[in-house]
PDB file of C-alpha atoms in Angstrom:
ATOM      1  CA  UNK A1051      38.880 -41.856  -2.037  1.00  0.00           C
ATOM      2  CA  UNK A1052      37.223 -41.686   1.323  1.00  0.00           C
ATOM      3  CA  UNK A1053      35.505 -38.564   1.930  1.00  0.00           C
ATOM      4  CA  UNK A1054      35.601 -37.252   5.380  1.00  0.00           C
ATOM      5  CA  UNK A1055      32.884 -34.475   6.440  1.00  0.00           C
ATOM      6  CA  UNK A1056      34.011 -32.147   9.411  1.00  0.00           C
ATOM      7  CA  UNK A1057      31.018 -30.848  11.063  1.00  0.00           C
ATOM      8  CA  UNK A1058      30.620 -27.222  11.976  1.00  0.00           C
ATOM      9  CA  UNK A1059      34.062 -25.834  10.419  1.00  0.00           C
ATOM     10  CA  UNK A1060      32.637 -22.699  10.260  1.00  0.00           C
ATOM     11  CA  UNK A1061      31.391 -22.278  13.932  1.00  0.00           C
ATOM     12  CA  UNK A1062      34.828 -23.895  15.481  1.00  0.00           C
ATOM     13  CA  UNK A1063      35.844 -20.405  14.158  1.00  0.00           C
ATOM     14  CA  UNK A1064      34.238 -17.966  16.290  1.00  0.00           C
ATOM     15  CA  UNK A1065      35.050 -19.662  19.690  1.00  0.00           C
ATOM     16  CA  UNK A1066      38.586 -18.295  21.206  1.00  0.00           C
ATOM     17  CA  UNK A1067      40.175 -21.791  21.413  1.00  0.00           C
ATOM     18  CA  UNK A1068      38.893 -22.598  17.933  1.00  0.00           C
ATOM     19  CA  UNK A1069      40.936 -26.399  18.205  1.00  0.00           C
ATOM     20  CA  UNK A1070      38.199 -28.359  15.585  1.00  0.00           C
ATOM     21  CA  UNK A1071      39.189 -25.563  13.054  1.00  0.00           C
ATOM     22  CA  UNK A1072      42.626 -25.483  12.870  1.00  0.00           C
ATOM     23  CA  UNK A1073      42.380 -29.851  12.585  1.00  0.00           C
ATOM     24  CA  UNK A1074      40.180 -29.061   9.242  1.00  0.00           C
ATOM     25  CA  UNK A1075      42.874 -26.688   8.192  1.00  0.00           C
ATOM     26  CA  UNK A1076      45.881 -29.271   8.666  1.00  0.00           C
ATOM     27  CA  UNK A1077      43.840 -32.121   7.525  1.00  0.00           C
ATOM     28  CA  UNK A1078      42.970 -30.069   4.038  1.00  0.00           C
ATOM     29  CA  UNK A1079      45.967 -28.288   3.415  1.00  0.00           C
ATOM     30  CA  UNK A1080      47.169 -32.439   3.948  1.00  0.00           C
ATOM     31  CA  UNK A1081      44.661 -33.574   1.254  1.00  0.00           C
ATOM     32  CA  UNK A1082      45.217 -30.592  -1.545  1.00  0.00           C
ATOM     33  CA  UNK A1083      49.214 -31.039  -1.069  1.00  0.00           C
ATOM     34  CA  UNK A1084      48.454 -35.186  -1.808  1.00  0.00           C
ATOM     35  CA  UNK A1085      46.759 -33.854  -4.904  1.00  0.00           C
ATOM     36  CA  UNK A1086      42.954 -34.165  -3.520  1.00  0.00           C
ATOM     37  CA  UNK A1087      40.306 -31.943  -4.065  1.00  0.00           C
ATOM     38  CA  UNK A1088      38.580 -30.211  -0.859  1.00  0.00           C
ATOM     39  CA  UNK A1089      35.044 -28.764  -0.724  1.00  0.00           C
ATOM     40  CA  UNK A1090      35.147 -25.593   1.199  1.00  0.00           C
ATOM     41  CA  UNK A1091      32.498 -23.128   2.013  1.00  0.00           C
ATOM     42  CA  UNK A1092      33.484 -19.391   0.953  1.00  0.00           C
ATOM     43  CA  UNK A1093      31.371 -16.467   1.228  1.00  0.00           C
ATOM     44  CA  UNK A1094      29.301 -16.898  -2.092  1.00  0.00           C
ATOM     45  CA  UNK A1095      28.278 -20.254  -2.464  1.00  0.00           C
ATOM     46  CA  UNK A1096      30.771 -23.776  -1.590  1.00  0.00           C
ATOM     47  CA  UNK A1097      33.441 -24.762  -3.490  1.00  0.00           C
ATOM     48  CA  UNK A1098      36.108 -26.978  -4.695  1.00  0.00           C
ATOM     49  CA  UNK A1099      39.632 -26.338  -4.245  1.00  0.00           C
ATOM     50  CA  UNK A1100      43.099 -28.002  -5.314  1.00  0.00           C
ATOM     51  CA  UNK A1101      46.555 -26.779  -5.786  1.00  0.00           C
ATOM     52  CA  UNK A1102      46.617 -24.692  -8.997  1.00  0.00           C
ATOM     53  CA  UNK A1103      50.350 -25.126  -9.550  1.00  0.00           C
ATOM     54  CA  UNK A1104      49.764 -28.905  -9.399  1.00  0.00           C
ATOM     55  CA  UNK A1105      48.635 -30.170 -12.990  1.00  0.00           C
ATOM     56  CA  UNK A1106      47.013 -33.330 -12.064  1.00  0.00           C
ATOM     57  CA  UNK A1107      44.895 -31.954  -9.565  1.00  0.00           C
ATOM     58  CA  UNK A1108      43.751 -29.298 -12.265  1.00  0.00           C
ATOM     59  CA  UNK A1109      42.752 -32.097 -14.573  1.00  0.00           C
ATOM     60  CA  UNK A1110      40.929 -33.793 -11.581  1.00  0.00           C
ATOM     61  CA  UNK A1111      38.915 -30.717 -10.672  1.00  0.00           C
ATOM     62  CA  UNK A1112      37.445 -30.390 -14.718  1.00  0.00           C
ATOM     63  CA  UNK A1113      36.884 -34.462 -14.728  1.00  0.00           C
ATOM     64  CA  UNK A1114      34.843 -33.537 -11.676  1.00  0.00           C
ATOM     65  CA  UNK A1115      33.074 -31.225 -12.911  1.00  0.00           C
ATOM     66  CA  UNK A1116      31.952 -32.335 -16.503  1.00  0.00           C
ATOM     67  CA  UNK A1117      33.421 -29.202 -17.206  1.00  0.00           C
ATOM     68  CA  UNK A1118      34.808 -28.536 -20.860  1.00  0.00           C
ATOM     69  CA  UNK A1119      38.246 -27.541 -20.549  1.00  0.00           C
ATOM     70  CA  UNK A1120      37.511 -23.834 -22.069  1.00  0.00           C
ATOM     71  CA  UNK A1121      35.819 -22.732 -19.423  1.00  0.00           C
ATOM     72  CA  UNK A1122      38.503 -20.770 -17.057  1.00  0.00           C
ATOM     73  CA  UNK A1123      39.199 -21.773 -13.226  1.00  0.00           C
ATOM     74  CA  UNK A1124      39.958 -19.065 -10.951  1.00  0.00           C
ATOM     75  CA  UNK A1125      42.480 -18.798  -8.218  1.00  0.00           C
ATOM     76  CA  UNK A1126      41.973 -18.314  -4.702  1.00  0.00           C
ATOM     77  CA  UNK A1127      44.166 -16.449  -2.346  1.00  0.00           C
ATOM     78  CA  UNK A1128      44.587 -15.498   1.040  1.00  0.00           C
ATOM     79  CA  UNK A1129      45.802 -11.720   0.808  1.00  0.00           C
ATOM     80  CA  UNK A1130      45.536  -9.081  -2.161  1.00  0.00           C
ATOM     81  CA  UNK A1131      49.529  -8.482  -1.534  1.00  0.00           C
ATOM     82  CA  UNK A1132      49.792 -12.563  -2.784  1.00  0.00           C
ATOM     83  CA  UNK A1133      48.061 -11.235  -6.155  1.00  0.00           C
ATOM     84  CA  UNK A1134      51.015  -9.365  -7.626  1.00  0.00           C
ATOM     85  CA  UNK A1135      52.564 -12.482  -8.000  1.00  0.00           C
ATOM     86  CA  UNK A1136      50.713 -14.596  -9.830  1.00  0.00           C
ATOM     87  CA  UNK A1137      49.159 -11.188 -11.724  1.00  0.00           C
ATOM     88  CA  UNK A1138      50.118  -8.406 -13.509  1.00  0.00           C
ATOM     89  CA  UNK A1139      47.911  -5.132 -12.036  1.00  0.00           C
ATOM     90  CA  UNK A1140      47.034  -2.421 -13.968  1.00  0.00           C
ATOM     91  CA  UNK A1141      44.577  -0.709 -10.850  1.00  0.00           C
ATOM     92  CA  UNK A1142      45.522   1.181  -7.618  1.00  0.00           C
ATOM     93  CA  UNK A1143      45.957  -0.899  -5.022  1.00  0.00           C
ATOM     94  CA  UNK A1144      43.518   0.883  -2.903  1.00  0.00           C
ATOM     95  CA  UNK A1145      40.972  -0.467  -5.736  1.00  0.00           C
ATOM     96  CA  UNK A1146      41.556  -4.312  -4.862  1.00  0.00           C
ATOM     97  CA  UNK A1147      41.201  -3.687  -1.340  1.00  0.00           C
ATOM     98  CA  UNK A1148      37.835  -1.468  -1.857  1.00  0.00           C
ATOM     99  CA  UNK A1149      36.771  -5.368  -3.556  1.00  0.00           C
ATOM    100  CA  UNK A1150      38.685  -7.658  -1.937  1.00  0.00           C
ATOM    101  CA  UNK A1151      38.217  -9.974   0.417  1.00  0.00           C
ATOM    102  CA  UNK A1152      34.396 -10.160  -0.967  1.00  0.00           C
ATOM    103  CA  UNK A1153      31.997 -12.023  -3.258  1.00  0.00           C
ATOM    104  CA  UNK A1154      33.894 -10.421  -6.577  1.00  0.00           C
ATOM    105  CA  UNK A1155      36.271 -12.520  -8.630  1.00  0.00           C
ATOM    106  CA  UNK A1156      38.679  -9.982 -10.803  1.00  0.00           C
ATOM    107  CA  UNK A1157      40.182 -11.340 -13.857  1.00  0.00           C
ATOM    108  CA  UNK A1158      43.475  -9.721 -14.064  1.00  0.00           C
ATOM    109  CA  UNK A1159      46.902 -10.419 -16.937  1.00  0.00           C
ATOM    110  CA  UNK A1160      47.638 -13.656 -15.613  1.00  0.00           C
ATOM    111  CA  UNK A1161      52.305 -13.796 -14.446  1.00  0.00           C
ATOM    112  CA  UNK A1162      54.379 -16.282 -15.771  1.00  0.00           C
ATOM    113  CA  UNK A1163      54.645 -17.931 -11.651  1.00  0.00           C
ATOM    114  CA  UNK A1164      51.084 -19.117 -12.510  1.00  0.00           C
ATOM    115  CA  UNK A1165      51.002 -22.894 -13.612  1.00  0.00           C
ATOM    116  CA  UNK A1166      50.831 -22.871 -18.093  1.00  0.00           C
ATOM    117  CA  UNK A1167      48.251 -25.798 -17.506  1.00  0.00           C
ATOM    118  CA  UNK A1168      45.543 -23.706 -15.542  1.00  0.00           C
ATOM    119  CA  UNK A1169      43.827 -22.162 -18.733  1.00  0.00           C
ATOM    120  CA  UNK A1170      45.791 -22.167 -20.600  1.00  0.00           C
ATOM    121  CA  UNK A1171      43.919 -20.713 -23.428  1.00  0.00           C
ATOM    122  CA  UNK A1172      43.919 -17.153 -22.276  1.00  0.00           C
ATOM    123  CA  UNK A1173      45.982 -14.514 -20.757  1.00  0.00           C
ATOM    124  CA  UNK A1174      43.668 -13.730 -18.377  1.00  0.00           C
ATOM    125  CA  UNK A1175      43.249 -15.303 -15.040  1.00  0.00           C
ATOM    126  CA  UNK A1176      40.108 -14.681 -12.592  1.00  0.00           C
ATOM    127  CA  UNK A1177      41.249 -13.507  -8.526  1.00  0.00           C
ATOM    128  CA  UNK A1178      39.334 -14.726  -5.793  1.00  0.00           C
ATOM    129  CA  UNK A1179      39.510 -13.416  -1.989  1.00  0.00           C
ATOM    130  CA  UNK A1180      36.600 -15.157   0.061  1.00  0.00           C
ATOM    131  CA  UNK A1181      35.625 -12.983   2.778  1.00  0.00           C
ATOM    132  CA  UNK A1182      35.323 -16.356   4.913  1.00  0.00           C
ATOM    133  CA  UNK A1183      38.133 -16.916   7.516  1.00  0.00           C
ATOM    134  CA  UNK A1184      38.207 -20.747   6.994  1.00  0.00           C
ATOM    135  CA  UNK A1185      38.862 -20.499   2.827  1.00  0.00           C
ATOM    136  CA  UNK A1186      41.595 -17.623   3.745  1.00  0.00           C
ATOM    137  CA  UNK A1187      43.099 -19.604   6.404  1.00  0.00           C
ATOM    138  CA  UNK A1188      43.687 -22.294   4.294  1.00  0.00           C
ATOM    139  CA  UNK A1189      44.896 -20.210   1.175  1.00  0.00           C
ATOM    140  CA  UNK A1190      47.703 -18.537   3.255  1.00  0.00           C
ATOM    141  CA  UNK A1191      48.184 -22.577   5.053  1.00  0.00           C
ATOM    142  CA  UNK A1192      49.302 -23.331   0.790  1.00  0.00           C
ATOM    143  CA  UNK A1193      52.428 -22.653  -0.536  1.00  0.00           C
ATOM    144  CA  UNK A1194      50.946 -21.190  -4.131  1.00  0.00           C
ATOM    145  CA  UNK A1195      47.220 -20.701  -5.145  1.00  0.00           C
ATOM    146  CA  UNK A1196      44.417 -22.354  -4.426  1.00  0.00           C
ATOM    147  CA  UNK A1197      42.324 -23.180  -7.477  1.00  0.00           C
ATOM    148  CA  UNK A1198      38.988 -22.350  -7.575  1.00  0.00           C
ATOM    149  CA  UNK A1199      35.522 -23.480  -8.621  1.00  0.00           C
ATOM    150  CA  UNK A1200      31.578 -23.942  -7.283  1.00  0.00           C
ATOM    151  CA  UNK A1201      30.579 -27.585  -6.122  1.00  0.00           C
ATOM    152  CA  UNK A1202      28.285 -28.742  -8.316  1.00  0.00           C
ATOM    153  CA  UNK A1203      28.485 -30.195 -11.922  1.00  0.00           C
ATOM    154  CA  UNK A1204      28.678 -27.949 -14.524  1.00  0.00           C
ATOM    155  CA  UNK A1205      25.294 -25.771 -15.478  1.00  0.00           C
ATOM    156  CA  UNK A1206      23.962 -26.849 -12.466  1.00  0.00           C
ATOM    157  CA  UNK A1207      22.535 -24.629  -9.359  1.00  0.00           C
ATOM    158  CA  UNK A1208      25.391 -23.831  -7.621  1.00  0.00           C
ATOM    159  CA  UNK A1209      25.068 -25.431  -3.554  1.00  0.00           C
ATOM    160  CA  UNK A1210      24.327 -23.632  -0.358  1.00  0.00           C
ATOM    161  CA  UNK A1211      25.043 -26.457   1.631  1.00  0.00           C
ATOM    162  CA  UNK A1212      27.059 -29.908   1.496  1.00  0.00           C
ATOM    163  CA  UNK A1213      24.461 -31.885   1.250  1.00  0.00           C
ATOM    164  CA  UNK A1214      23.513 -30.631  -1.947  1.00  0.00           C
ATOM    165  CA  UNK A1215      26.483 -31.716  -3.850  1.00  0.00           C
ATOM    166  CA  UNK A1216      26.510 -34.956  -2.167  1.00  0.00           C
ATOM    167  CA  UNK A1217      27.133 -36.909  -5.629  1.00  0.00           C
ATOM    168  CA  UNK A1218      30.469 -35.209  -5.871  1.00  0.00           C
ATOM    169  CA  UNK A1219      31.176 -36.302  -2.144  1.00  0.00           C
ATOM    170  CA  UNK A1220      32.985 -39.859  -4.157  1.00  0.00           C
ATOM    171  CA  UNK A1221      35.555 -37.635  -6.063  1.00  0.00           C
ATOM    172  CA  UNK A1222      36.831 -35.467  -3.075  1.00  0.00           C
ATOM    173  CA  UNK A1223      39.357 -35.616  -0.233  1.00  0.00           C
ATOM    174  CA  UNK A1224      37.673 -33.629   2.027  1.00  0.00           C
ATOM    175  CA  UNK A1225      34.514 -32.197   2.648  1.00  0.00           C
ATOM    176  CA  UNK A1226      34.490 -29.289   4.925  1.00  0.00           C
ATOM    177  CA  UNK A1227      31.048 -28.352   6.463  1.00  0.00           C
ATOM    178  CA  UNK A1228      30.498 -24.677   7.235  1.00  0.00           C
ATOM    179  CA  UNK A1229      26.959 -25.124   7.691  1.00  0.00           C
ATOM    180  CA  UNK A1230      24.356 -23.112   5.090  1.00  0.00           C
ATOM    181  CA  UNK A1231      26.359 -20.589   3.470  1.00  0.00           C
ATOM    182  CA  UNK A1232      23.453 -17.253   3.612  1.00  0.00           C
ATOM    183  CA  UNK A1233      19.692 -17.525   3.085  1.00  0.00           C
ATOM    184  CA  UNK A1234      19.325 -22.004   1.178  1.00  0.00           C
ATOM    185  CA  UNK A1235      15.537 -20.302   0.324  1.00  0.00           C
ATOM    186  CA  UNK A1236      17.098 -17.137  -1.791  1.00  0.00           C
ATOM    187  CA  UNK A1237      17.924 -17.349  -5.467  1.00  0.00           C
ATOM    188  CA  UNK A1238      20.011 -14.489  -5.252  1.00  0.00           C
ATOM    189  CA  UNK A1239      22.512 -16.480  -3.347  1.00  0.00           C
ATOM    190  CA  UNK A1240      22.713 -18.830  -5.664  1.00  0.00           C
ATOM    191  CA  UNK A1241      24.707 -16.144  -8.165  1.00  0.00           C
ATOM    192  CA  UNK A1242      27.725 -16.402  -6.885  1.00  0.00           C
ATOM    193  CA  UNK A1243      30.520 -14.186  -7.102  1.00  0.00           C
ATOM    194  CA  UNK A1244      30.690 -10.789  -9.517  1.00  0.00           C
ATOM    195  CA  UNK A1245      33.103 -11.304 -12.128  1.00  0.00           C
ATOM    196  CA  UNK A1246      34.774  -8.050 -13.316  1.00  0.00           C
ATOM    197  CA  UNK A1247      37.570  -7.879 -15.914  1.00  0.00           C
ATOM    198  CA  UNK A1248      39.953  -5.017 -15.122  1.00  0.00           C
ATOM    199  CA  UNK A1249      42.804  -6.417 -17.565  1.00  0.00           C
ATOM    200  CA  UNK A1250      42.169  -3.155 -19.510  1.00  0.00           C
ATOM    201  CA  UNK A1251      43.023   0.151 -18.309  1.00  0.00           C
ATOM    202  CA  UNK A1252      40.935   2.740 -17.295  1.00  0.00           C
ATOM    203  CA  UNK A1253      38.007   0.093 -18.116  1.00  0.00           C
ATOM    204  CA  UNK A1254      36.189  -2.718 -16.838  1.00  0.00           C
ATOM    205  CA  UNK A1255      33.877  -5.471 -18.055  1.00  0.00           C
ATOM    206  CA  UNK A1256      30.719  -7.415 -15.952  1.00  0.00           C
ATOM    207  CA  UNK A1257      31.639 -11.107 -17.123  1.00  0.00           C
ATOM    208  CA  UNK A1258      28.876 -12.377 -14.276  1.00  0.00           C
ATOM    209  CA  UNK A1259      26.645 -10.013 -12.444  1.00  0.00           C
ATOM    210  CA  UNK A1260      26.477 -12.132  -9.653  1.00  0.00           C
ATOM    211  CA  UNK A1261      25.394 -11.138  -6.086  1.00  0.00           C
ATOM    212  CA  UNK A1262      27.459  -8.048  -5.605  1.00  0.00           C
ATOM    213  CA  UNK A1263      26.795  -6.103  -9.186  1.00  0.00           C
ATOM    214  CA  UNK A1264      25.637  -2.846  -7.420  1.00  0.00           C
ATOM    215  CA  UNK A1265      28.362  -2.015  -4.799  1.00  0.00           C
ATOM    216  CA  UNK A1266      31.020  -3.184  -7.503  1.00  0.00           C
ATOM    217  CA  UNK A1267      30.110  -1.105 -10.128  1.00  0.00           C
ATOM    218  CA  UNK A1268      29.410   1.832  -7.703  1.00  0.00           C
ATOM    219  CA  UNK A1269      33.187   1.740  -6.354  1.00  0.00           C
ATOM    220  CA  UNK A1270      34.424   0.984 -10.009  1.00  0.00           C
ATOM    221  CA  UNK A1271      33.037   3.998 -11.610  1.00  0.00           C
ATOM    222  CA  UNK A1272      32.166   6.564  -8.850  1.00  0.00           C
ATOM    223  CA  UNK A1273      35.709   5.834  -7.029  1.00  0.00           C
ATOM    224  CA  UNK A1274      37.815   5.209  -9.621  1.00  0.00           C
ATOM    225  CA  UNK A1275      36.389   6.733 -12.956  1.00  0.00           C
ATOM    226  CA  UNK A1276      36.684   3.465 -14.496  1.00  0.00           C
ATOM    227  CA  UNK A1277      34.446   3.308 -17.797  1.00  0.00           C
ATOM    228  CA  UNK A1278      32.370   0.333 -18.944  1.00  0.00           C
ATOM    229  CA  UNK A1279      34.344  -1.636 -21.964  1.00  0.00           C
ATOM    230  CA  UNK A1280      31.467  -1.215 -24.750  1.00  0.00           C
ATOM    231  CA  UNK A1281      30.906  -4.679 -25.976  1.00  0.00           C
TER     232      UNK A1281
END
């Protein structure tokens, strides 16, 4: 499939007449509802996206990643009030929004709305908010959830910039090009999202430290008297 780059998503943004970003909007909400898969920068590290209710985009997404089909994709969404759909919540609401948007992914008791084909080995299914406007402009552009994972091949560094995962640039849509997503020179950007299971009351598990271990755990225990699950 041809892959088209749009320069400078990301800075289209911040101008009041932003016209280049709402084209890369339309023209990926175009390619993920044709069954493509879209690189998008998010607030972590960039990623690729397709239509998690649409099973043949799913199976594109783990082909593309030399991913074994075990290992869990998240969903993306443009608003915690979207989660209660596709999740069953066990926390305050007040606690998602203390998280969410942000660089935290929260594994929640996946609903029956959510497509059987997205992992479906487990009951669990893994929440992401981006706090970047283009990612949640195009989650709220989709009908259902976006799914979720970094661009690069599996057990690979995860990429700061397109360039980086230019040998997956054959196997997408779209490429959308936010520019360096924080500091290219930092390993701790590199980490990704926290991953947090809170599918237990009263309780939470780190599944991936990530970048934002600290603040998370600080609001999960000091907040809301949430205990660590002992392993």
């Amino acid at each position: 499939s041809s892959c088209l780059l749009l320069p400078g998503g990301a800075a289209a943004a911040a101008r009041p007449d932003p016209r280049g970003w709402r084209e890369a909007v339309a023209a990926a909400v175009g390619a993920l509802q044709a069954g493509g898969l879209v690189a998008v920068p998010t607030d972590t590290v960039y990623g690729v996206a397709c239509l998690a209710q649409d099973s043949r985009a799913v199976r594109s997404i783990y082909s593309l990643k030399g991913r074994n089909g075990k290992k869990p994709l998240a969903i993306c969404l443009g608003d915690v009030e979207h989660i209660y759909r596709y999740c069953h919540v066990n926390v305050p609401d007040e606690l998602l929004r203390d998280l969410l948007p942000g660089p935290v992914t929260l594994v929640l008791k996946r609903s029956e709305e959510l497509n059987g084909d997205l992992n479906p080995f487990t009951s669990l299914v893994g929440v992401r908010i981006p706090n970047h406007p283009f990612i949640r402009e195009l989650a709220r552009a989709c009908s259902g959830p976006l799914a979720l994972t970094s661009a690069n091949i599996s057990c690979q560094a995860s990429t700061l910039t397109v360039s980086e995962f230019q040998d997956l640039w054959p196997q997408l849509s779209l490429v959308i090009d936010g520019g360096p997503i924080g500091d290219v020179q930092s390993p701790e950007c590199r980490l990704g999202s926290t991953v947090v299971d809170l599918s237990v009351s009263g309780k939470y598990t780190i599944i991936r430290p990530g970048c934002a271990l600290t603040s998370t755990v600080e609001i999960l225990r000091q907040k809301y008297g949430l205990i660590p699950e002992s392993s």
